[in-house]
mmCIF file of C-alpha atoms and ligand atoms in Angstrom:
data_model
loop_
_atom_site.group_PDB
_atom_site.id
_atom_site.type_symbol
_atom_site.label_atom_id
_atom_site.label_comp_id
_atom_site.label_asym_id
_atom_site.label_seq_id
_atom_site.Cartn_x
_atom_site.Cartn_y
_atom_site.Cartn_z
ATOM 1 C CA UNK A 1240 175.468 72.634 109.384
ATOM 2 C CA UNK A 1241 176.270 75.646 107.835
ATOM 3 C CA UNK A 1242 174.267 76.988 105.407
ATOM 4 C CA UNK A 1243 175.036 79.001 101.932
ATOM 5 C CA UNK A 1244 173.734 81.770 101.603
ATOM 6 C CA UNK A 1245 172.348 80.842 98.296
ATOM 7 C CA UNK A 1246 170.584 77.954 99.453
ATOM 8 C CA UNK A 1247 169.097 80.206 102.431
ATOM 9 C CA UNK A 1248 168.278 82.265 100.226
ATOM 10 C CA UNK A 1249 165.911 79.119 98.311
ATOM 11 C CA UNK A 1250 164.553 77.852 101.417
ATOM 12 C CA UNK A 1251 163.687 80.883 102.668
ATOM 13 C CA UNK A 1252 161.740 82.204 99.222
ATOM 14 C CA UNK A 1253 160.346 78.976 99.099
ATOM 15 C CA UNK A 1254 158.690 79.010 102.716
ATOM 16 C CA UNK A 1255 157.638 82.347 101.877
ATOM 17 C CA UNK A 1256 156.264 80.852 98.532
ATOM 18 C CA UNK A 1257 154.128 78.128 100.727
ATOM 19 C CA UNK A 1258 153.296 80.787 102.963
ATOM 20 C CA UNK A 1259 151.846 83.171 100.737
ATOM 21 C CA UNK A 1260 150.424 80.184 98.987
ATOM 22 C CA UNK A 1261 148.931 79.171 102.596
ATOM 23 C CA UNK A 1262 147.527 82.877 102.919
ATOM 24 C CA UNK A 1263 145.565 83.149 99.133
ATOM 25 C CA UNK A 1264 144.739 79.056 99.437
ATOM 26 C CA UNK A 1265 142.787 80.598 103.000
ATOM 27 C CA UNK A 1266 141.759 83.988 100.937
ATOM 28 C CA UNK A 1267 140.422 81.982 98.447
ATOM 29 C CA UNK A 1268 138.291 79.899 100.015
ATOM 30 C CA UNK A 1269 137.079 82.367 101.907
ATOM 31 C CA UNK A 1270 135.783 84.267 99.563
ATOM 32 C CA UNK A 1271 134.474 81.204 97.883
ATOM 33 C CA UNK A 1272 132.315 80.824 100.773
ATOM 34 C CA UNK A 1273 131.271 85.174 100.938
ATOM 35 C CA UNK A 1274 128.425 86.496 99.831
ATOM 36 C CA UNK A 1275 128.045 88.885 96.890
ATOM 37 C CA UNK A 1276 127.618 91.497 99.646
ATOM 38 C CA UNK A 1277 130.273 90.543 101.628
ATOM 39 C CA UNK A 1278 132.425 91.254 98.109
ATOM 40 C CA UNK A 1279 131.445 94.170 97.307
ATOM 41 C CA UNK A 1280 130.979 95.816 101.104
ATOM 42 C CA UNK A 1281 133.478 98.395 99.673
ATOM 43 C CA UNK A 1282 131.246 99.189 96.640
ATOM 44 C CA UNK A 1283 127.542 99.264 97.112
ATOM 45 C CA UNK A 1284 125.106 97.223 98.423
ATOM 46 C CA UNK A 1285 123.698 94.345 96.988
ATOM 47 C CA UNK A 1286 119.745 94.311 96.685
ATOM 48 C CA UNK A 1287 117.121 91.934 95.703
ATOM 49 C CA UNK A 1288 113.229 92.162 96.010
ATOM 50 C CA UNK A 1289 110.951 89.730 98.086
ATOM 51 C CA UNK A 1290 107.049 89.214 97.516
ATOM 52 C CA UNK A 1291 104.522 88.208 99.511
ATOM 53 C CA UNK A 1292 105.393 84.380 98.924
ATOM 54 C CA UNK A 1293 109.068 84.562 100.098
ATOM 55 C CA UNK A 1294 107.597 86.831 102.432
ATOM 56 C CA UNK A 1295 104.644 84.398 104.215
ATOM 57 C CA UNK A 1296 107.100 80.933 103.574
ATOM 58 C CA UNK A 1297 110.221 82.344 104.104
ATOM 59 C CA UNK A 1298 111.180 79.587 102.650
ATOM 60 C CA UNK A 1299 114.822 77.912 104.031
ATOM 61 C CA UNK A 1300 116.898 77.810 100.354
ATOM 62 C CA UNK A 1301 115.772 81.684 99.409
ATOM 63 C CA UNK A 1302 116.274 82.757 102.590
ATOM 64 C CA UNK A 1303 120.177 81.196 102.805
ATOM 65 C CA UNK A 1304 120.581 83.171 99.578
ATOM 66 C CA UNK A 1305 119.408 86.515 100.712
ATOM 67 C CA UNK A 1306 121.409 85.919 103.631
ATOM 68 C CA UNK A 1307 124.886 85.035 102.245
ATOM 69 C CA UNK A 1308 124.603 87.348 99.082
ATOM 70 C CA UNK A 1309 122.073 90.080 100.090
ATOM 71 C CA UNK A 1310 122.310 93.341 102.265
ATOM 72 C CA UNK A 1311 119.951 95.265 100.624
ATOM 73 C CA UNK A 1312 115.415 94.753 100.291
ATOM 74 C CA UNK A 1313 112.779 96.060 98.326
ATOM 75 C CA UNK A 1314 109.006 95.048 97.776
ATOM 76 C CA UNK A 1315 108.402 93.609 94.524
ATOM 77 C CA UNK A 1316 104.163 95.223 94.777
ATOM 78 C CA UNK A 1317 103.432 94.963 98.311
ATOM 79 C CA UNK A 1318 103.575 99.207 98.595
ATOM 80 C CA UNK A 1319 102.230 99.828 95.875
ATOM 81 C CA UNK A 1320 98.877 101.653 95.943
ATOM 82 C CA UNK A 1321 96.429 99.063 94.808
ATOM 83 C CA UNK A 1322 97.685 96.650 97.201
ATOM 84 C CA UNK A 1323 98.241 99.179 100.394
ATOM 85 C CA UNK A 1324 95.635 101.758 100.546
ATOM 86 C CA UNK A 1325 93.509 100.364 98.566
ATOM 87 C CA UNK A 1326 90.299 102.487 99.143
ATOM 88 C CA UNK A 1327 90.734 105.639 100.834
ATOM 89 C CA UNK A 1328 89.650 104.248 104.021
ATOM 90 C CA UNK A 1329 91.781 101.041 104.245
ATOM 91 C CA UNK A 1330 95.056 100.362 104.800
ATOM 92 C CA UNK A 1331 96.384 96.949 104.434
ATOM 93 C CA UNK A 1332 99.478 97.309 106.734
ATOM 94 C CA UNK A 1333 100.322 94.384 107.316
ATOM 95 C CA UNK A 1334 102.735 92.985 104.821
ATOM 96 C CA UNK A 1335 104.228 96.298 104.524
ATOM 97 C CA UNK A 1336 104.816 95.278 108.606
ATOM 98 C CA UNK A 1337 106.028 91.611 107.688
ATOM 99 C CA UNK A 1338 108.207 93.212 105.298
ATOM 100 C CA UNK A 1339 109.918 95.812 107.946
ATOM 101 C CA UNK A 1340 110.171 93.300 110.386
ATOM 102 C CA UNK A 1341 112.079 90.994 107.846
ATOM 103 C CA UNK A 1342 114.648 93.782 106.832
ATOM 104 C CA UNK A 1343 115.434 94.958 110.131
ATOM 105 C CA UNK A 1344 115.524 90.679 111.192
ATOM 106 C CA UNK A 1345 118.339 90.975 108.912
ATOM 107 C CA UNK A 1346 119.795 93.959 109.855
ATOM 108 C CA UNK A 1347 119.189 95.253 105.388
ATOM 109 C CA UNK A 1348 118.910 98.703 103.887
ATOM 110 C CA UNK A 1349 115.044 98.635 103.057
ATOM 111 C CA UNK A 1350 113.770 101.140 100.123
ATOM 112 C CA UNK A 1351 110.001 101.849 100.258
ATOM 113 C CA UNK A 1352 109.022 101.319 96.181
ATOM 114 C CA UNK A 1353 106.414 103.247 94.833
ATOM 115 C CA UNK A 1354 104.820 106.203 96.515
ATOM 116 C CA UNK A 1355 103.666 107.687 93.475
ATOM 117 C CA UNK A 1356 103.095 105.745 90.074
ATOM 118 C CA UNK A 1357 100.330 105.868 87.303
ATOM 119 C CA UNK A 1358 100.413 102.062 87.371
ATOM 120 C CA UNK A 1359 99.112 99.617 89.732
ATOM 121 C CA UNK A 1360 96.412 101.585 91.487
ATOM 122 C CA UNK A 1361 92.613 101.263 93.279
ATOM 123 C CA UNK A 1362 89.811 101.379 90.659
ATOM 124 C CA UNK A 1363 88.451 104.476 92.962
ATOM 125 C CA UNK A 1364 91.636 106.511 93.480
ATOM 126 C CA UNK A 1365 90.632 109.230 90.903
ATOM 127 C CA UNK A 1366 86.811 109.713 91.777
ATOM 128 C CA UNK A 1367 84.895 110.736 94.928
ATOM 129 C CA UNK A 1368 82.094 108.473 96.182
ATOM 130 C CA UNK A 1369 79.663 108.974 93.901
ATOM 131 C CA UNK A 1370 82.094 108.172 91.305
ATOM 132 C CA UNK A 1371 82.137 111.852 90.068
ATOM 133 C CA UNK A 1372 85.848 112.587 89.027
ATOM 134 C CA UNK A 1373 88.021 114.432 91.860
ATOM 135 C CA UNK A 1374 89.232 118.130 91.050
ATOM 136 C CA UNK A 1375 92.799 119.232 91.517
ATOM 137 C CA UNK A 1376 92.616 120.169 94.916
ATOM 138 C CA UNK A 1377 90.818 117.122 96.199
ATOM 139 C CA UNK A 1378 93.201 114.615 94.094
ATOM 140 C CA UNK A 1379 96.598 116.342 95.505
ATOM 141 C CA UNK A 1380 94.320 116.058 98.531
ATOM 142 C CA UNK A 1381 94.843 112.769 98.712
ATOM 143 C CA UNK A 1382 98.150 112.693 97.131
ATOM 144 C CA UNK A 1383 99.720 114.203 100.466
ATOM 145 C CA UNK A 1384 97.537 112.124 102.510
ATOM 146 C CA UNK A 1385 98.881 108.648 101.008
ATOM 147 C CA UNK A 1386 102.493 110.106 100.924
ATOM 148 C CA UNK A 1387 102.646 111.536 104.345
ATOM 149 C CA UNK A 1388 101.060 108.349 106.335
ATOM 150 C CA UNK A 1389 102.935 106.360 104.622
ATOM 151 C CA UNK A 1390 106.363 107.480 105.322
ATOM 152 C CA UNK A 1391 105.678 108.786 108.605
ATOM 153 C CA UNK A 1392 104.135 105.222 109.902
ATOM 154 C CA UNK A 1393 107.864 103.749 108.602
ATOM 155 C CA UNK A 1394 110.021 107.098 109.399
ATOM 156 C CA UNK A 1395 113.586 106.143 110.678
ATOM 157 C CA UNK A 1396 112.765 102.456 109.918
ATOM 158 C CA UNK A 1397 112.528 102.794 106.226
ATOM 159 C CA UNK A 1398 116.314 103.882 104.506
ATOM 160 C CA UNK A 1399 114.993 105.037 101.437
ATOM 161 C CA UNK A 1400 111.593 105.815 99.274
ATOM 162 C CA UNK A 1401 111.344 105.808 95.479
ATOM 163 C CA UNK A 1402 109.236 108.891 96.009
ATOM 164 C CA UNK A 1403 107.888 109.203 92.363
ATOM 165 C CA UNK A 1404 108.036 106.139 89.358
ATOM 166 C CA UNK A 1405 108.526 106.581 85.788
ATOM 167 C CA UNK A 1406 107.045 110.189 84.583
ATOM 168 C CA UNK A 1407 109.108 111.446 82.704
ATOM 169 C CA UNK A 1408 108.528 111.583 78.667
ATOM 170 C CA UNK A 1409 110.521 112.049 76.019
ATOM 171 C CA UNK A 1410 107.608 113.445 73.653
ATOM 172 C CA UNK A 1411 105.479 115.428 76.620
ATOM 173 C CA UNK A 1412 107.504 116.063 79.275
ATOM 174 C CA UNK A 1413 105.834 114.244 81.368
ATOM 175 C CA UNK A 1414 104.081 110.780 81.220
ATOM 176 C CA UNK A 1415 100.388 111.980 81.041
ATOM 177 C CA UNK A 1416 98.805 110.066 83.079
ATOM 178 C CA UNK A 1417 95.668 110.992 85.939
ATOM 179 C CA UNK A 1418 97.816 112.597 87.896
ATOM 180 C CA UNK A 1419 99.130 115.616 85.613
ATOM 181 C CA UNK A 1420 96.660 115.864 84.076
ATOM 182 C CA UNK A 1421 93.962 116.830 87.305
ATOM 183 C CA UNK A 1422 96.759 118.290 89.097
ATOM 184 C CA UNK A 1423 99.504 119.309 86.564
ATOM 185 C CA UNK A 1424 103.608 118.608 86.315
ATOM 186 C CA UNK A 1425 103.781 120.087 90.679
ATOM 187 C CA UNK A 1426 102.325 116.714 91.126
ATOM 188 C CA UNK A 1427 106.013 114.936 91.168
ATOM 189 C CA UNK A 1428 107.949 117.793 93.192
ATOM 190 C CA UNK A 1429 104.758 117.805 95.513
ATOM 191 C CA UNK A 1430 105.296 114.342 96.585
ATOM 192 C CA UNK A 1431 108.716 115.125 97.120
ATOM 193 C CA UNK A 1432 107.732 117.628 99.484
ATOM 194 C CA UNK A 1433 105.797 115.590 101.553
ATOM 195 C CA UNK A 1434 108.158 112.853 101.720
ATOM 196 C CA UNK A 1435 110.808 115.048 102.826
ATOM 197 C CA UNK A 1436 108.348 116.834 105.553
ATOM 198 C CA UNK A 1437 107.693 112.932 106.709
ATOM 199 C CA UNK A 1438 110.770 111.346 106.851
ATOM 200 C CA UNK A 1439 114.016 114.123 106.976
ATOM 201 C CA UNK A 1440 116.315 111.209 106.847
ATOM 202 C CA UNK A 1441 115.331 109.236 104.245
ATOM 203 C CA UNK A 1442 116.786 108.990 101.057
ATOM 204 C CA UNK A 1443 114.105 110.221 98.599
ATOM 205 C CA UNK A 1444 114.401 108.746 95.084
ATOM 206 C CA UNK A 1445 113.243 109.965 91.121
ATOM 207 C CA UNK A 1446 113.133 105.407 89.518
ATOM 208 C CA UNK A 1447 112.445 106.082 85.695
ATOM 209 C CA UNK A 1448 113.021 103.431 83.243
ATOM 210 C CA UNK A 1449 115.033 103.892 79.555
ATOM 211 C CA UNK A 1450 117.471 106.491 81.334
ATOM 212 C CA UNK A 1451 120.088 105.649 78.991
ATOM 213 C CA UNK A 1452 118.498 106.199 76.097
ATOM 214 C CA UNK A 1453 119.678 109.920 75.393
ATOM 215 C CA UNK A 1454 116.708 111.634 75.193
ATOM 216 C CA UNK A 1455 115.602 110.752 78.016
ATOM 217 C CA UNK A 1456 118.469 111.158 79.852
ATOM 218 C CA UNK A 1457 118.299 115.278 78.378
ATOM 219 C CA UNK A 1458 115.011 114.763 80.348
ATOM 220 C CA UNK A 1459 116.604 113.453 83.195
ATOM 221 C CA UNK A 1460 118.792 116.305 83.353
ATOM 222 C CA UNK A 1461 116.898 118.972 82.801
ATOM 223 C CA UNK A 1462 114.046 117.880 85.524
ATOM 224 C CA UNK A 1463 116.782 117.582 88.208
ATOM 225 C CA UNK A 1464 118.696 120.868 86.722
ATOM 226 C CA UNK A 1465 115.584 122.321 87.458
ATOM 227 C CA UNK A 1466 114.804 120.646 91.207
ATOM 228 C CA UNK A 1467 118.303 121.557 92.289
ATOM 229 C CA UNK A 1468 117.755 125.321 91.614
ATOM 230 C CA UNK A 1469 114.728 125.200 93.601
ATOM 231 C CA UNK A 1470 115.209 123.135 95.967
ATOM 232 C CA UNK A 1471 113.088 120.257 95.253
ATOM 233 C CA UNK A 1472 113.629 117.312 97.795
ATOM 234 C CA UNK A 1473 115.685 115.051 95.743
ATOM 235 C CA UNK A 1474 118.297 113.121 97.014
ATOM 236 C CA UNK A 1475 119.403 110.162 94.705
ATOM 237 C CA UNK A 1476 117.773 108.803 90.519
ATOM 238 C CA UNK A 1477 117.072 104.829 90.452
ATOM 239 C CA UNK A 1478 118.219 103.570 87.566
ATOM 240 C CA UNK A 1479 116.026 101.017 86.088
ATOM 241 C CA UNK A 1480 118.300 97.777 85.020
ATOM 242 C CA UNK A 1481 115.668 96.187 82.932
ATOM 243 C CA UNK A 1482 118.173 95.292 80.484
ATOM 244 C CA UNK A 1483 118.499 92.963 77.492
ATOM 245 C CA UNK A 1484 122.069 90.657 76.675
ATOM 246 C CA UNK A 1485 122.829 93.595 74.162
ATOM 247 C CA UNK A 1486 120.587 96.153 74.687
ATOM 248 C CA UNK A 1487 121.755 99.014 76.142
ATOM 249 C CA UNK A 1488 125.212 99.795 75.159
ATOM 250 C CA UNK A 1489 127.061 99.462 78.567
ATOM 251 C CA UNK A 1490 128.652 103.096 77.163
ATOM 252 C CA UNK A 1491 125.679 105.146 77.518
ATOM 253 C CA UNK A 1492 123.916 103.921 81.239
ATOM 254 C CA UNK A 1493 127.311 104.985 81.825
ATOM 255 C CA UNK A 1494 126.792 108.341 80.511
ATOM 256 C CA UNK A 1495 123.945 108.597 82.345
ATOM 257 C CA UNK A 1496 125.418 107.733 85.773
ATOM 258 C CA UNK A 1497 128.239 109.717 85.402
ATOM 259 C CA UNK A 1498 125.875 113.087 84.477
ATOM 260 C CA UNK A 1499 123.448 112.468 87.059
ATOM 261 C CA UNK A 1500 126.358 112.316 89.715
ATOM 262 C CA UNK A 1501 128.029 115.583 88.294
ATOM 263 C CA UNK A 1502 124.903 117.017 89.401
ATOM 264 C CA UNK A 1503 125.269 116.115 93.124
ATOM 265 C CA UNK A 1504 122.694 113.522 93.120
ATOM 266 C CA UNK A 1505 123.468 109.690 94.395
ATOM 267 C CA UNK A 1506 122.632 106.801 92.062
ATOM 268 C CA UNK A 1507 121.083 103.479 92.564
ATOM 269 C CA UNK A 1508 120.696 100.731 89.963
ATOM 270 C CA UNK A 1509 117.247 99.147 90.589
ATOM 271 C CA UNK A 1510 115.336 96.685 88.976
ATOM 272 C CA UNK A 1511 117.776 95.186 87.417
ATOM 273 C CA UNK A 1512 117.402 91.346 85.268
ATOM 274 C CA UNK A 1513 118.576 90.497 82.060
ATOM 275 C CA UNK A 1514 115.571 89.097 79.431
ATOM 276 C CA UNK A 1515 117.808 86.705 77.511
ATOM 277 C CA UNK A 1516 114.406 85.850 75.578
ATOM 278 C CA UNK A 1517 113.347 87.336 72.222
ATOM 279 C CA UNK A 1518 112.831 91.071 71.960
ATOM 280 C CA UNK A 1519 109.521 91.838 70.533
ATOM 281 C CA UNK A 1520 109.568 95.523 69.466
ATOM 282 C CA UNK A 1521 106.470 95.792 66.826
ATOM 283 C CA UNK A 1522 103.839 97.912 68.990
ATOM 284 C CA UNK A 1523 100.554 95.635 67.855
ATOM 285 C CA UNK A 1524 102.543 92.219 69.649
ATOM 286 C CA UNK A 1525 102.787 93.831 72.740
ATOM 287 C CA UNK A 1526 99.665 95.372 72.975
ATOM 288 C CA UNK A 1527 97.811 91.924 72.186
ATOM 289 C CA UNK A 1528 101.088 90.533 73.587
ATOM 290 C CA UNK A 1529 100.083 86.866 72.565
ATOM 291 C CA UNK A 1530 102.263 84.217 73.694
ATOM 292 C CA UNK A 1531 103.628 81.925 70.413
ATOM 293 C CA UNK A 1532 106.144 78.825 71.258
ATOM 294 C CA UNK A 1533 108.820 80.517 69.060
ATOM 295 C CA UNK A 1534 109.252 83.670 71.308
ATOM 296 C CA UNK A 1535 109.903 81.246 74.244
ATOM 297 C CA UNK A 1536 112.719 79.081 72.424
ATOM 298 C CA UNK A 1537 114.416 78.399 76.354
ATOM 299 C CA UNK A 1538 111.577 76.455 77.818
ATOM 300 C CA UNK A 1539 113.760 73.266 78.820
ATOM 301 C CA UNK A 1540 117.086 75.273 79.848
ATOM 302 C CA UNK A 1541 119.469 77.499 78.508
ATOM 303 C CA UNK A 1542 121.618 76.776 75.676
ATOM 304 C CA UNK A 1543 125.479 76.916 77.378
ATOM 305 C CA UNK A 1544 126.577 79.642 74.488
ATOM 306 C CA UNK A 1545 123.277 81.885 76.477
ATOM 307 C CA UNK A 1546 124.336 81.093 79.593
ATOM 308 C CA UNK A 1547 128.048 82.177 79.153
ATOM 309 C CA UNK A 1548 126.406 85.219 77.329
ATOM 310 C CA UNK A 1549 124.475 85.969 79.652
ATOM 311 C CA UNK A 1550 127.680 85.495 82.693
ATOM 312 C CA UNK A 1551 129.463 87.757 80.599
ATOM 313 C CA UNK A 1552 126.653 91.070 80.336
ATOM 314 C CA UNK A 1553 126.764 90.673 84.213
ATOM 315 C CA UNK A 1554 130.083 90.601 84.162
ATOM 316 C CA UNK A 1555 130.844 93.280 81.848
ATOM 317 C CA UNK A 1556 127.737 95.225 83.876
ATOM 318 C CA UNK A 1557 129.709 94.480 87.432
ATOM 319 C CA UNK A 1558 133.052 96.041 86.285
ATOM 320 C CA UNK A 1559 131.851 99.498 84.782
ATOM 321 C CA UNK A 1560 129.791 99.779 88.210
ATOM 322 C CA UNK A 1561 133.102 99.082 89.950
ATOM 323 C CA UNK A 1562 134.831 101.922 88.192
ATOM 324 C CA UNK A 1563 131.780 104.032 88.828
ATOM 325 C CA UNK A 1564 131.589 102.856 92.303
ATOM 326 C CA UNK A 1565 132.073 106.647 94.669
ATOM 327 C CA UNK A 1566 128.903 107.673 92.644
ATOM 328 C CA UNK A 1567 126.650 104.186 93.066
ATOM 329 C CA UNK A 1568 124.894 103.159 96.497
ATOM 330 C CA UNK A 1569 123.103 100.324 95.440
ATOM 331 C CA UNK A 1570 122.506 97.826 93.213
ATOM 332 C CA UNK A 1571 119.388 95.872 93.513
ATOM 333 C CA UNK A 1572 118.255 92.591 91.020
ATOM 334 C CA UNK A 1573 114.670 92.316 90.110
ATOM 335 C CA UNK A 1574 114.465 89.043 91.827
ATOM 336 C CA UNK A 1575 116.809 86.241 93.005
ATOM 337 C CA UNK A 1576 115.570 83.521 91.266
ATOM 338 C CA UNK A 1577 114.478 82.388 87.156
ATOM 339 C CA UNK A 1578 110.945 81.901 88.613
ATOM 340 C CA UNK A 1579 110.836 85.000 90.249
ATOM 341 C CA UNK A 1580 110.739 87.142 87.288
ATOM 342 C CA UNK A 1581 108.521 89.605 85.851
ATOM 343 C CA UNK A 1582 110.130 89.180 82.672
ATOM 344 C CA UNK A 1583 108.177 85.796 82.341
ATOM 345 C CA UNK A 1584 104.879 87.411 81.905
ATOM 346 C CA UNK A 1585 106.445 91.075 80.661
ATOM 347 C CA UNK A 1586 105.366 92.097 77.436
ATOM 348 C CA UNK A 1587 103.984 88.289 76.605
ATOM 349 C CA UNK A 1588 102.865 86.134 79.499
ATOM 350 C CA UNK A 1589 103.926 82.143 80.165
ATOM 351 C CA UNK A 1590 107.349 82.080 78.668
ATOM 352 C CA UNK A 1591 110.268 80.736 80.383
ATOM 353 C CA UNK A 1592 113.207 83.628 80.708
ATOM 354 C CA UNK A 1593 116.790 83.082 82.557
ATOM 355 C CA UNK A 1594 117.134 86.919 83.634
ATOM 356 C CA UNK A 1595 118.587 86.518 86.999
ATOM 357 C CA UNK A 1596 121.114 84.771 88.650
ATOM 358 C CA UNK A 1597 119.815 82.071 90.513
ATOM 359 C CA UNK A 1598 118.214 79.118 88.966
ATOM 360 C CA UNK A 1599 114.240 77.456 88.809
ATOM 361 C CA UNK A 1600 116.170 74.676 90.944
ATOM 362 C CA UNK A 1601 117.418 77.340 92.968
ATOM 363 C CA UNK A 1602 121.246 76.809 91.704
ATOM 364 C CA UNK A 1603 123.846 79.379 90.658
ATOM 365 C CA UNK A 1604 124.253 80.362 87.623
ATOM 366 C CA UNK A 1605 127.545 81.644 85.648
ATOM 367 C CA UNK A 1606 126.698 85.375 86.040
ATOM 368 C CA UNK A 1607 126.572 84.698 89.773
ATOM 369 C CA UNK A 1608 130.718 82.973 89.762
ATOM 370 C CA UNK A 1609 131.123 86.129 87.059
ATOM 371 C CA UNK A 1610 130.440 89.343 89.072
ATOM 372 C CA UNK A 1611 131.719 87.389 92.221
ATOM 373 C CA UNK A 1612 134.760 86.287 90.357
ATOM 374 C CA UNK A 1613 135.271 90.024 89.348
ATOM 375 C CA UNK A 1614 135.861 90.778 93.512
ATOM 376 C CA UNK A 1615 137.281 87.557 94.206
ATOM 377 C CA UNK A 1616 140.193 88.208 92.220
ATOM 378 C CA UNK A 1617 140.852 91.521 94.120
ATOM 379 C CA UNK A 1618 141.417 89.504 97.304
HETATM 380 C C1 LIG Z 756 106.505 94.940 88.175
HETATM 381 C C2 LIG Z 756 106.076 93.503 89.251
HETATM 382 O O1 LIG Z 756 107.689 93.266 89.216
HETATM 383 C C3 LIG Z 756 105.302 92.994 88.722
HETATM 384 O O2 LIG Z 756 105.021 92.039 89.557
HETATM 385 C C4 LIG Z 756 104.020 93.289 88.758
HETATM 386 O O3 LIG Z 756 102.712 92.270 87.974
HETATM 387 C C5 LIG Z 756 104.076 94.574 87.419
HETATM 388 O O4 LIG Z 756 105.215 95.900 88.248
HETATM 389 N N1 LIG Z 756 108.711 99.075 86.935
HETATM 390 C C6 LIG Z 756 109.011 98.819 87.972
HETATM 391 C C7 LIG Z 756 108.325 97.989 88.975
HETATM 392 O O5 LIG Z 756 109.210 100.456 89.182
HETATM 393 O O6 LIG Z 756 107.540 98.369 90.256
HETATM 394 C C8 LIG Z 756 107.456 97.038 88.106
HETATM 395 O O7 LIG Z 756 107.572 95.640 88.877
HETATM 396 C C9 LIG Z 756 108.523 97.085 86.657
HETATM 397 C C10 LIG Z 756 108.398 98.118 86.238
#
């Protein structure tokens, strides 16, 4: 039976539409099963932390989320000086080696965090065996030994190091910590030189918080300009993402990322979570950090409107980060499930925060689906 041209067009259009529909359905079904790391494959690595319980027990539910959604790892605490190098003679390699083995087994990017910081240090670090405070050259010697030993042990296997953590101060230029007081401001650049020497191929990162604040941004940029001029080997800036639901303004974050990139440094958005609990701003309240029930309103779960606001916040953030992807190598969450978050105990202990993508029962939150949907829409 001869087909009229009109009928032909109609049926072939319908055929094409149904083919397209089948194709799209197959894609969106595939997209449902794709993890974050797959959806963001062309944008940046998607990282998370592992802590010691996860490393040791490797609970199947968490491991399957880890395998599906992430392709970069950082250890939450176990590379910190007090754990890995508790006394001058003693290194605790067991967990660090396990971390490397897990990262290698999973084929994930591995970050060592941090080499030099003023927090989570062993009590005897700044003293000699007689209990006398160390002078400049002795302390610098310790710093060199620590950085060199650690970076050298994992040379060629650790992709990146947070070499110095949280050293910048807006009032005094450098946080007036013990490193600064005894060695001087040079301790920062020295740490980078020691790390470069020990592993010329690892990415060396300066990592800090509140880098979206205009004054802290200025301070960061002046350090980067100075380091660039003098050849201090910094490759990237870790912009810590300790966000709240309505703070900071993401435009400020974008300004920082762009300014860092303009100077030729890569950006890693590190330590990401969104704190949903009432903020304590009064310095005295923070200092005493006392638990009060009115500061812990979501003990029984997040009300739907806060859940929705959290999803929107993550969505807005990722939409911006996608726009900045040419500058960003990695976005790392500071935990997988809400129970893991340090935000349950910081700055006030014992609260129930809901800052990450997965609930305590391991189920994915609307925030997770929201950032997936941003990329699924592209498929
Ligand atoms: C936090 C850990 O998550 C906690 O378990 C620990 O008690 C304190 O440190 N900036 C950093 C991270 O660079 O190392 C900190 O991690 C959070 C703030």
